[in-house]
Amino acid sequence: MDPHLLTTFVTVARHGSFSAAASELGYTQSAISQQIAALEADLGLPLLRRRPVEPTPAGRRLLEHAEPLLLRLRAARADVLRTAAGPRHLLRLAATPLAVNPAVAARLARARARMPRLEVRLRTCRAERLAALVAEGHADLGLADGIAAPSDPLRLPDAGPMTTAGVTEEDLVVVLPSGHPLAGRASLRLADLIDARWLQTPLCPLARLRDLVGDGFPAGLAYEGDDVHTVLALAAAGHGLTLLPASAVPGGGITAVPVAAPRLVHRVELLHAALPPGAAAALAAALTLRPDTQDLERGIKDRSV
């Protein structure tokens, strides 16, 4: 299958519109229709219904294959260009919202002190976008965070050959209002909270808790953003409980109770494609070094894995 035709198909399916896809890709609407027709002729199957524009069952199945295939092609191109590039003093770092904790920020500061000419540009994104940014060459390094069992790797999308390394592991706490009946506990078992109302947020996906603990965890309120201050404000006002790394909870109207069972941690991992010698490789090494006493004194129990 022609990757250009696949790109057109994915774009039309995403927009649900031939005209919107034409505008994005810079083609005429007639050209978009011809490309979809050519792809359907190649497979011998209809892929899109026209009114409304939506994938057929065969089209939905093709989408499952098309997006990973196109990502791997973009990743291959970026990898070839990356290996041919010379040294740069600009480093692009992408991170999920809770990945840059105090220990990671301290390591980054020490690395920059050793490389004074290095310019770092940091952007945040959702976990599902992070691996693609690194694979496609839009970021040199990526920092992903998530909830996991101790020393277990995070579940990251397949974006081609990628190196991952543990950076930190930190204790998790249940965040609840100070007046909550459980606020005075020394620790909490998540199994005892499966019937409580929880916040559904990208920072603590309830589907992940259900995978790790079991069914339950009803959503009291769904917040689609990733601003931790908003999540804390919602928890403080009683909209629902949430689970965060201990270092993300400052106090003040909020109570944070450690999780006793199951044993779970907030894990941060570094991911990158092949790195030629230079600033990116040096920073990758610095971020995955074992933390020093200063990091530990910040209250983060972080361990390189």
PDB file of N, CA and C in Angstrom, residues 34-80:
ATOM      1  N   GLN A  34      -9.923  10.941  -5.286  1.00  0.00           N
ATOM      2  CA  GLN A  34      -9.241  10.009  -6.179  1.00  0.00           C
ATOM      3  C   GLN A  34      -8.266   9.119  -5.405  1.00  0.00           C
ATOM      4  N   GLN A  35      -7.587   9.692  -4.408  1.00  0.00           N
ATOM      5  CA  GLN A  35      -6.632   8.902  -3.618  1.00  0.00           C
ATOM      6  C   GLN A  35      -7.355   7.853  -2.778  1.00  0.00           C
ATOM      7  N   ILE A  36      -8.480   8.224  -2.192  1.00  0.00           N
ATOM      8  CA  ILE A  36      -9.252   7.240  -1.424  1.00  0.00           C
ATOM      9  C   ILE A  36      -9.769   6.148  -2.343  1.00  0.00           C
ATOM     10  N   ALA A  37     -10.240   6.535  -3.523  1.00  0.00           N
ATOM     11  CA  ALA A  37     -10.730   5.546  -4.488  1.00  0.00           C
ATOM     12  C   ALA A  37      -9.611   4.602  -4.910  1.00  0.00           C
ATOM     13  N   ALA A  38      -8.396   5.123  -5.085  1.00  0.00           N
ATOM     14  CA  ALA A  38      -7.265   4.278  -5.481  1.00  0.00           C
ATOM     15  C   ALA A  38      -6.918   3.281  -4.379  1.00  0.00           C
ATOM     16  N   LEU A  39      -6.980   3.731  -3.110  1.00  0.00           N
ATOM     17  CA  LEU A  39      -6.687   2.823  -2.002  1.00  0.00           C
ATOM     18  C   LEU A  39      -7.758   1.745  -1.892  1.00  0.00           C
ATOM     19  N   GLU A  40      -9.018   2.125  -2.071  1.00  0.00           N
ATOM     20  CA  GLU A  40     -10.104   1.142  -2.030  1.00  0.00           C
ATOM     21  C   GLU A  40      -9.984   0.142  -3.183  1.00  0.00           C
ATOM     22  N   ALA A  41      -9.567   0.629  -4.361  1.00  0.00           N
ATOM     23  CA  ALA A  41      -9.383  -0.273  -5.506  1.00  0.00           C
ATOM     24  C   ALA A  41      -8.246  -1.245  -5.243  1.00  0.00           C
ATOM     25  N   ASP A  42      -7.181  -0.768  -4.586  1.00  0.00           N
ATOM     26  CA  ASP A  42      -6.033  -1.617  -4.273  1.00  0.00           C
ATOM     27  C   ASP A  42      -6.442  -2.757  -3.344  1.00  0.00           C
ATOM     28  N   LEU A  43      -7.281  -2.451  -2.352  1.00  0.00           N
ATOM     29  CA  LEU A  43      -7.690  -3.469  -1.393  1.00  0.00           C
ATOM     30  C   LEU A  43      -8.927  -4.236  -1.839  1.00  0.00           C
ATOM     31  N   GLY A  44      -9.682  -3.664  -2.787  1.00  0.00           N
ATOM     32  CA  GLY A  44     -10.905  -4.302  -3.236  1.00  0.00           C
ATOM     33  C   GLY A  44     -12.018  -4.228  -2.217  1.00  0.00           C
ATOM     34  N   LEU A  45     -11.973  -3.206  -1.346  1.00  0.00           N
ATOM     35  CA  LEU A  45     -12.964  -3.065  -0.288  1.00  0.00           C
ATOM     36  C   LEU A  45     -13.316  -1.597  -0.097  1.00  0.00           C
ATOM     37  N   PRO A  46     -14.554  -1.276   0.229  1.00  0.00           N
ATOM     38  CA  PRO A  46     -14.876   0.107   0.604  1.00  0.00           C
ATOM     39  C   PRO A  46     -14.322   0.407   1.989  1.00  0.00           C
ATOM     40  N   LEU A  47     -13.694   1.546   2.129  1.00  0.00           N
ATOM     41  CA  LEU A  47     -13.056   1.913   3.392  1.00  0.00           C
ATOM     42  C   LEU A  47     -13.774   3.047   4.111  1.00  0.00           C
ATOM     43  N   LEU A  48     -14.500   3.870   3.353  1.00  0.00           N
ATOM     44  CA  LEU A  48     -15.184   5.021   3.947  1.00  0.00           C
ATOM     45  C   LEU A  48     -16.620   5.094   3.440  1.00  0.00           C
ATOM     46  N   ARG A  49     -17.543   5.304   4.376  1.00  0.00           N
ATOM     47  CA  ARG A  49     -18.896   5.687   3.981  1.00  0.00           C
ATOM     48  C   ARG A  49     -18.878   7.183   3.700  1.00  0.00           C
ATOM     49  N   ARG A  50     -19.727   7.612   2.761  1.00  0.00           N
ATOM     50  CA  ARG A  50     -19.628   9.005   2.309  1.00  0.00           C
ATOM     51  C   ARG A  50     -20.554   9.943   3.070  1.00  0.00           C
ATOM     52  N   ARG A  51     -21.712   9.513   3.492  1.00  0.00           N
ATOM     53  CA  ARG A  51     -22.647  10.414   4.171  1.00  0.00           C
ATOM     54  C   ARG A  51     -23.266   9.713   5.380  1.00  0.00           C
ATOM     55  N   PRO A  52     -22.780  10.000   6.575  1.00  0.00           N
ATOM     56  CA  PRO A  52     -21.623  10.855   6.884  1.00  0.00           C
ATOM     57  C   PRO A  52     -20.320  10.133   6.558  1.00  0.00           C
ATOM     58  N   VAL A  53     -19.234  10.906   6.497  1.00  0.00           N
ATOM     59  CA  VAL A  53     -17.930  10.317   6.196  1.00  0.00           C
ATOM     60  C   VAL A  53     -17.419   9.616   7.449  1.00  0.00           C
ATOM     61  N   GLU A  54     -17.356   8.294   7.395  1.00  0.00           N
ATOM     62  CA  GLU A  54     -16.870   7.510   8.525  1.00  0.00           C
ATOM     63  C   GLU A  54     -16.337   6.179   8.013  1.00  0.00           C
ATOM     64  N   PRO A  55     -15.409   5.552   8.731  1.00  0.00           N
ATOM     65  CA  PRO A  55     -14.827   4.301   8.260  1.00  0.00           C
ATOM     66  C   PRO A  55     -15.843   3.163   8.254  1.00  0.00           C
ATOM     67  N   THR A  56     -15.735   2.306   7.275  1.00  0.00           N
ATOM     68  CA  THR A  56     -16.467   1.044   7.269  1.00  0.00           C
ATOM     69  C   THR A  56     -15.763   0.096   8.247  1.00  0.00           C
ATOM     70  N   PRO A  57     -16.318  -1.086   8.520  1.00  0.00           N
ATOM     71  CA  PRO A  57     -15.590  -2.052   9.367  1.00  0.00           C
ATOM     72  C   PRO A  57     -14.184  -2.340   8.835  1.00  0.00           C
ATOM     73  N   ALA A  58     -14.050  -2.466   7.504  1.00  0.00           N
ATOM     74  CA  ALA A  58     -12.709  -2.680   6.934  1.00  0.00           C
ATOM     75  C   ALA A  58     -11.834  -1.453   7.142  1.00  0.00           C
ATOM     76  N   GLY A  59     -12.429  -0.264   7.034  1.00  0.00           N
ATOM     77  CA  GLY A  59     -11.673   0.958   7.248  1.00  0.00           C
ATOM     78  C   GLY A  59     -11.193   1.094   8.679  1.00  0.00           C
ATOM     79  N   ARG A  60     -12.034   0.713   9.645  1.00  0.00           N
ATOM     80  CA  ARG A  60     -11.612   0.774  11.048  1.00  0.00           C
ATOM     81  C   ARG A  60     -10.452  -0.177  11.306  1.00  0.00           C
ATOM     82  N   ARG A  61     -10.504  -1.331  10.667  1.00  0.00           N
ATOM     83  CA  ARG A  61      -9.398  -2.292  10.856  1.00  0.00           C
ATOM     84  C   ARG A  61      -8.113  -1.750  10.234  1.00  0.00           C
ATOM     85  N   LEU A  62      -8.243  -1.099   9.066  1.00  0.00           N
ATOM     86  CA  LEU A  62      -7.057  -0.541   8.429  1.00  0.00           C
ATOM     87  C   LEU A  62      -6.456   0.575   9.279  1.00  0.00           C
ATOM     88  N   LEU A  63      -7.305   1.368   9.931  1.00  0.00           N
ATOM     89  CA  LEU A  63      -6.791   2.440  10.784  1.00  0.00           C
ATOM     90  C   LEU A  63      -5.912   1.884  11.906  1.00  0.00           C
ATOM     91  N   GLU A  64      -6.270   0.714  12.423  1.00  0.00           N
ATOM     92  CA  GLU A  64      -5.471   0.107  13.491  1.00  0.00           C
ATOM     93  C   GLU A  64      -4.049  -0.165  13.025  1.00  0.00           C
ATOM     94  N   HIS A  65      -3.887  -0.472  11.736  1.00  0.00           N
ATOM     95  CA  HIS A  65      -2.559  -0.747  11.187  1.00  0.00           C
ATOM     96  C   HIS A  65      -1.892   0.519  10.644  1.00  0.00           C
ATOM     97  N   ALA A  66      -2.696   1.407  10.062  1.00  0.00           N
ATOM     98  CA  ALA A  66      -2.130   2.527   9.306  1.00  0.00           C
ATOM     99  C   ALA A  66      -1.355   3.500  10.189  1.00  0.00           C
ATOM    100  N   GLU A  67      -1.928   3.894  11.314  1.00  0.00           N
ATOM    101  CA  GLU A  67      -1.258   4.914  12.123  1.00  0.00           C
ATOM    102  C   GLU A  67       0.084   4.418  12.675  1.00  0.00           C
ATOM    103  N   PRO A  68       0.166   3.181  13.229  1.00  0.00           N
ATOM    104  CA  PRO A  68       1.496   2.688  13.642  1.00  0.00           C
ATOM    105  C   PRO A  68       2.475   2.562  12.475  1.00  0.00           C
ATOM    106  N   LEU A  69       1.991   2.134  11.298  1.00  0.00           N
ATOM    107  CA  LEU A  69       2.881   2.006  10.143  1.00  0.00           C
ATOM    108  C   LEU A  69       3.432   3.361   9.714  1.00  0.00           C
ATOM    109  N   LEU A  70       2.583   4.375   9.667  1.00  0.00           N
ATOM    110  CA  LEU A  70       3.037   5.712   9.265  1.00  0.00           C
ATOM    111  C   LEU A  70       3.999   6.292  10.297  1.00  0.00           C
ATOM    112  N   LEU A  71       3.736   6.019  11.576  1.00  0.00           N
ATOM    113  CA  LEU A  71       4.659   6.479  12.614  1.00  0.00           C
ATOM    114  C   LEU A  71       6.027   5.835  12.443  1.00  0.00           C
ATOM    115  N   ARG A  72       6.059   4.529  12.138  1.00  0.00           N
ATOM    116  CA  ARG A  72       7.350   3.850  11.955  1.00  0.00           C
ATOM    117  C   ARG A  72       8.102   4.416  10.760  1.00  0.00           C
ATOM    118  N   LEU A  73       7.396   4.778   9.698  1.00  0.00           N
ATOM    119  CA  LEU A  73       8.052   5.388   8.538  1.00  0.00           C
ATOM    120  C   LEU A  73       8.653   6.743   8.896  1.00  0.00           C
ATOM    121  N   ARG A  74       7.893   7.570   9.629  1.00  0.00           N
ATOM    122  CA  ARG A  74       8.420   8.876  10.052  1.00  0.00           C
ATOM    123  C   ARG A  74       9.601   8.696  11.002  1.00  0.00           C
ATOM    124  N   ALA A  75       9.508   7.675  11.865  1.00  0.00           N
ATOM    125  CA  ALA A  75      10.605   7.415  12.795  1.00  0.00           C
ATOM    126  C   ALA A  75      11.864   6.976  12.062  1.00  0.00           C
ATOM    127  N   ALA A  76      11.710   6.147  11.032  1.00  0.00           N
ATOM    128  CA  ALA A  76      12.869   5.701  10.252  1.00  0.00           C
ATOM    129  C   ALA A  76      13.553   6.882   9.576  1.00  0.00           C
ATOM    130  N   ARG A  77      12.773   7.783   9.009  1.00  0.00           N
ATOM    131  CA  ARG A  77      13.340   8.972   8.362  1.00  0.00           C
ATOM    132  C   ARG A  77      14.089   9.824   9.367  1.00  0.00           C
ATOM    133  N   ALA A  78      13.468  10.054  10.538  1.00  0.00           N
ATOM    134  CA  ALA A  78      14.112  10.877  11.557  1.00  0.00           C
ATOM    135  C   ALA A  78      15.389  10.227  12.068  1.00  0.00           C
ATOM    136  N   ASP A  79      15.396   8.897  12.188  1.00  0.00           N
ATOM    137  CA  ASP A  79      16.574   8.198  12.708  1.00  0.00           C
ATOM    138  C   ASP A  79      17.748   8.335  11.753  1.00  0.00           C
ATOM    139  N   VAL A  80      17.474   8.214  10.449  1.00  0.00           N
ATOM    140  CA  VAL A  80      18.543   8.363   9.456  1.00  0.00           C
ATOM    141  C   VAL A  80      19.107   9.782   9.492  1.00  0.00           C
TER     142      VAL A  80
END
